[in-house]
Tab-separated table of C-alpha atoms in Angstrom:
chain	number	residue	atom	x	y	z
A	1	MET	CA	-0.052	0.129	-0.061
A	2	GLU	CA	2.457	2.157	1.154
A	3	ARG	CA	4.831	1.397	-2.201
A	4	LYS	CA	1.700	2.919	-4.375
A	5	ARG	CA	1.427	6.002	-2.150
A	6	GLU	CA	4.752	6.880	-3.192
A	7	ALA	CA	4.278	6.453	-6.738
A	8	THR	CA	0.842	7.580	-7.289
A	9	ARG	CA	3.165	10.956	-5.273
A	10	ILE	CA	5.445	10.727	-7.757
A	11	LEU	CA	2.917	10.611	-10.692
A	12	LEU	CA	1.341	13.934	-9.487
A	13	GLU	CA	5.280	16.049	-8.980
A	14	GLU	CA	6.589	14.850	-12.242
A	15	GLY	CA	3.171	15.592	-14.025
A	16	LEU	CA	3.172	19.322	-12.402
A	17	LYS	CA	6.791	19.607	-13.656
A	18	GLU	CA	6.080	18.186	-17.188
A	19	LEU	CA	3.354	20.663	-17.549
A	20	MET	CA	5.905	23.718	-15.922
A	21	LYS	CA	7.963	23.043	-18.967
A	22	THR	CA	5.450	24.406	-21.455
A	23	ARG	CA	2.940	26.238	-19.162
A	24	SER	CA	3.036	29.114	-16.544
A	25	PHE	CA	2.084	27.571	-12.990
A	26	ASP	CA	-0.798	30.095	-12.814
A	27	LYS	CA	-2.193	28.721	-15.567
A	28	ILE	CA	-1.917	24.908	-14.366
A	29	THR	CA	-4.974	23.893	-13.075
A	30	VAL	CA	-5.564	20.516	-10.917
A	31	LYS	CA	-7.722	18.602	-13.735
A	32	MET	CA	-4.379	19.210	-16.224
A	33	ILE	CA	-1.994	17.923	-12.878
A	34	THR	CA	-3.869	14.658	-12.780
A	35	ASP	CA	-4.894	13.938	-16.088
A	36	GLU	CA	-0.935	14.251	-16.672
A	37	ALA	CA	0.015	11.744	-14.059
A	38	GLY	CA	-2.491	9.532	-15.015
A	39	VAL	CA	-4.933	9.555	-12.094
A	40	LEU	CA	-8.464	10.951	-11.200
A	41	ARG	CA	-8.889	13.992	-10.138
A	42	PRO	CA	-10.178	13.085	-6.054
A	43	THR	CA	-6.894	11.216	-5.997
A	44	PHE	CA	-5.338	14.363	-5.837
A	45	TYR	CA	-6.702	15.733	-2.539
A	46	ASN	CA	-5.909	11.846	-0.988
A	47	TYR	CA	-2.297	13.311	-1.456
A	48	TYR	CA	-1.749	17.673	-1.217
A	49	ARG	CA	-4.676	20.468	-0.783
A	50	ASP	CA	-3.957	22.221	-3.535
A	51	LYS	CA	-0.943	23.047	-6.593
A	52	TYR	CA	0.868	25.140	-4.153
A	53	GLU	CA	1.529	21.947	-1.324
A	54	LEU	CA	2.112	20.260	-4.671
A	55	LEU	CA	4.918	22.143	-5.759
A	56	GLU	CA	6.086	22.288	-1.927
A	57	GLY	CA	6.128	18.320	-2.315
A	58	VAL	CA	8.403	18.202	-5.450
A	59	PHE	CA	10.489	20.288	-3.900
A	60	GLN	CA	10.900	18.900	-0.537
A	61	GLY	CA	10.854	15.504	-2.745
A	62	ASP	CA	13.720	16.940	-4.881
A	63	ILE	CA	16.389	18.215	-2.744
A	64	ALA	CA	15.036	19.034	1.182
A	65	GLY	CA	15.195	15.121	1.739
A	66	ARG	CA	18.294	14.967	0.879
A	67	MET	CA	19.953	18.385	2.369
A	68	GLU	CA	17.934	17.130	5.975
A	69	GLU	CA	20.009	13.742	6.181
A	70	LEU	CA	22.938	15.944	5.084
A	71	VAL	CA	22.134	17.995	7.701
A	72	GLN	CA	21.393	15.187	10.359
A	73	ASP	CA	24.870	13.861	9.519
A	74	GLY	CA	27.093	16.868	10.106
A	75	MET	CA	27.233	17.394	6.791
A	76	GLU	CA	25.931	21.155	6.333
A	77	GLU	CA	28.553	22.298	3.544
A	78	ASP	CA	27.398	19.114	1.554
A	79	ALA	CA	23.764	20.429	1.949
A	80	ILE	CA	24.426	23.486	0.454
A	81	ARG	CA	25.991	21.789	-2.028
A	82	VAL	CA	23.303	19.356	-3.052
A	83	LEU	CA	20.887	22.107	-3.052
A	84	PHE	CA	22.721	24.047	-5.857
A	85	LEU	CA	23.493	20.808	-8.049
A	86	ARG	CA	19.436	19.679	-7.704
A	87	MET	CA	18.638	22.761	-8.960
A	88	GLU	CA	20.861	22.916	-11.220
A	89	ARG	CA	19.790	19.767	-12.484
A	90	ASP	CA	15.980	21.150	-12.833
A	91	ARG	CA	17.110	24.620	-13.424
A	92	ALA	CA	13.979	24.842	-16.249
A	93	PHE	CA	11.791	23.720	-13.357
A	94	TYR	CA	12.837	25.320	-11.111
A	95	LYS	CA	13.282	29.142	-12.668
A	96	LYS	CA	9.187	28.421	-13.653
A	97	ALA	CA	8.706	28.247	-10.226
A	98	PHE	CA	10.393	31.082	-9.289
A	99	GLU	CA	8.045	33.253	-11.253
A	100	ILE	CA	5.453	31.624	-8.958
A	101	THR	CA	4.742	35.556	-6.564
A	102	GLY	CA	2.671	37.308	-3.941
A	103	GLN	CA	1.370	34.561	-1.030
A	104	ASN	CA	2.784	30.695	-1.469
A	105	SER	CA	5.696	32.104	-4.378
A	106	PHE	CA	8.285	29.256	-4.374
A	107	GLU	CA	10.835	31.787	-3.010
A	108	GLU	CA	8.507	32.103	0.131
A	109	ILE	CA	8.604	27.784	0.605
A	110	LEU	CA	12.366	28.547	-0.390
A	111	GLU	CA	13.764	31.431	2.624
A	112	GLN	CA	11.107	29.158	4.809
A	113	TYR	CA	12.796	25.644	4.394
A	114	LEU	CA	16.622	27.099	4.497
A	115	TYR	CA	15.301	29.360	7.479
A	116	HIS	CA	14.107	25.893	9.339
A	117	ILE	CA	17.873	24.165	8.075
A	118	PHE	CA	19.798	27.563	9.394
A	119	MET	CA	17.936	26.988	12.745
A	120	GLU	CA	18.876	23.211	12.953
A	121	CYS	CA	22.139	24.054	12.804
A	122	LEU	CA	22.255	26.711	15.401
A	123	SER	CA	20.229	24.727	17.939
A	124	LYS	CA	22.939	21.586	17.189
A	125	TYR	CA	26.074	23.874	17.612
A	126	PRO	CA	27.102	26.725	20.175
A	127	LEU	CA	27.729	29.997	18.123
A	128	LYS	CA	31.530	30.922	18.145
A	129	ILE	CA	32.491	33.468	20.682
A	130	GLN	CA	32.757	37.102	18.765
A	131	PRO	CA	32.460	40.616	19.560
A	132	GLY	CA	28.863	41.519	18.771
A	133	ILE	CA	27.347	38.099	18.370
A	134	LYS	CA	25.311	38.683	21.385
A	135	ILE	CA	23.297	40.979	20.359
A	136	TRP	CA	21.677	38.812	17.654
A	137	LYS	CA	18.901	36.135	18.693
A	138	GLU	CA	19.618	32.755	16.522
A	139	GLU	CA	16.024	33.634	14.607
A	140	VAL	CA	17.661	37.124	13.061
A	141	ILE	CA	20.844	35.083	11.988
A	142	ALA	CA	18.519	32.105	10.942
A	143	LYS	CA	16.711	34.745	9.087
A	144	TYR	CA	19.542	36.677	7.474
A	145	TYR	CA	21.112	33.724	5.940
A	146	SER	CA	17.788	31.844	4.584
A	147	ILE	CA	17.144	35.140	3.067
A	148	SER	CA	20.264	36.057	1.359
A	149	LEU	CA	20.773	32.102	0.877
A	150	ALA	CA	17.060	32.767	-1.792
A	151	SER	CA	18.382	35.387	-3.375
A	152	VAL	CA	21.700	34.213	-4.524
A	153	ILE	CA	19.262	31.200	-5.901
A	154	LYS	CA	17.237	33.308	-6.991
A	155	GLY	CA	19.274	35.520	-9.116
A	156	TRP	CA	21.247	32.202	-10.801
A	157	ILE	CA	18.077	30.752	-11.282
A	158	THR	CA	16.284	32.989	-13.340
A	159	GLU	CA	19.074	35.214	-14.545
A	160	ASP	CA	20.078	34.358	-18.061
A	161	ARG	CA	23.417	35.718	-17.697
A	162	MET	CA	24.529	34.147	-15.058
A	163	GLU	CA	25.754	30.858	-17.124
A	164	MET	CA	27.426	29.549	-13.926
A	165	SER	CA	27.648	25.637	-12.695
A	166	ALA	CA	26.356	24.562	-9.331
A	167	ASP	CA	30.548	24.230	-8.181
A	168	GLU	CA	30.965	28.009	-9.570
A	169	ILE	CA	27.612	29.487	-7.783
A	170	THR	CA	28.579	26.760	-4.531
A	171	LYS	CA	32.156	28.395	-4.540
A	172	GLY	CA	31.110	32.106	-5.259
A	173	TYR	CA	28.186	31.710	-2.430
A	174	TYR	CA	30.888	30.515	0.332
A	175	LEU	CA	32.809	33.678	-0.626
A	176	LEU	CA	30.545	35.770	0.498
A	177	LEU	CA	29.866	33.484	3.518
A	178	THR	CA	33.091	34.383	4.662
A	179	HIS	CA	33.871	37.985	3.782
A	180	SER	CA	32.254	41.150	4.423
A	181	ILE	CA	31.421	43.202	1.613
A	182	PHE	CA	34.635	45.380	2.291
A	183	ASP	CA	36.654	42.745	2.252
A	184	LEU	CA	35.203	42.660	-2.046
A	185	ILE	CA	35.415	45.863	-2.956
A	186	ASP	CA	38.358	47.911	-3.947
A	187	LYS	CA	38.697	51.129	-2.129
A	188	LYS	CA	41.401	52.711	-4.515
A	189	GLU	CA	40.969	55.815	-5.017
A	190	ARG	CA	39.383	56.628	-8.645
A	191	LEU	CA	41.109	59.176	-10.633
């Protein structure tokens, strides 16, 4: 029974991914998804409340589940690399997903998930003692990193001129993490 449920879930997720190759998310209906998946429409509601929850399910199945396993195993940096690699693999799908705006936007789903991951890391490991760190709550730190990482990913996925590989964007992201903006700029006086 569980194997059949998982197979149906995968059919629905793949149905949405297939439809998003040619249509915008807002034009896709539950009926279209179930037709593409080859299941009856009422079946959809045994798994998801709406297509937004299905979108979240696609992200969970493609990326989030693997990241959570790595974080649980203490491999947080590998989890970030997997995030970039998986998004690169399905770049066309995620580019369409980032077109969803407003409430239930994909960017919001991603930010919330990353916030959860960063909070998990902060609860697992103590903060290093640094000047000024005591003024920041863990929630603020997690929010800062989740918003910035989601922004980096959105720019990388949606901007056609950003033709970087997952490895290049991972290295670039770690450069931003480990340097302040003042480390990155050349303050030589202009002539």
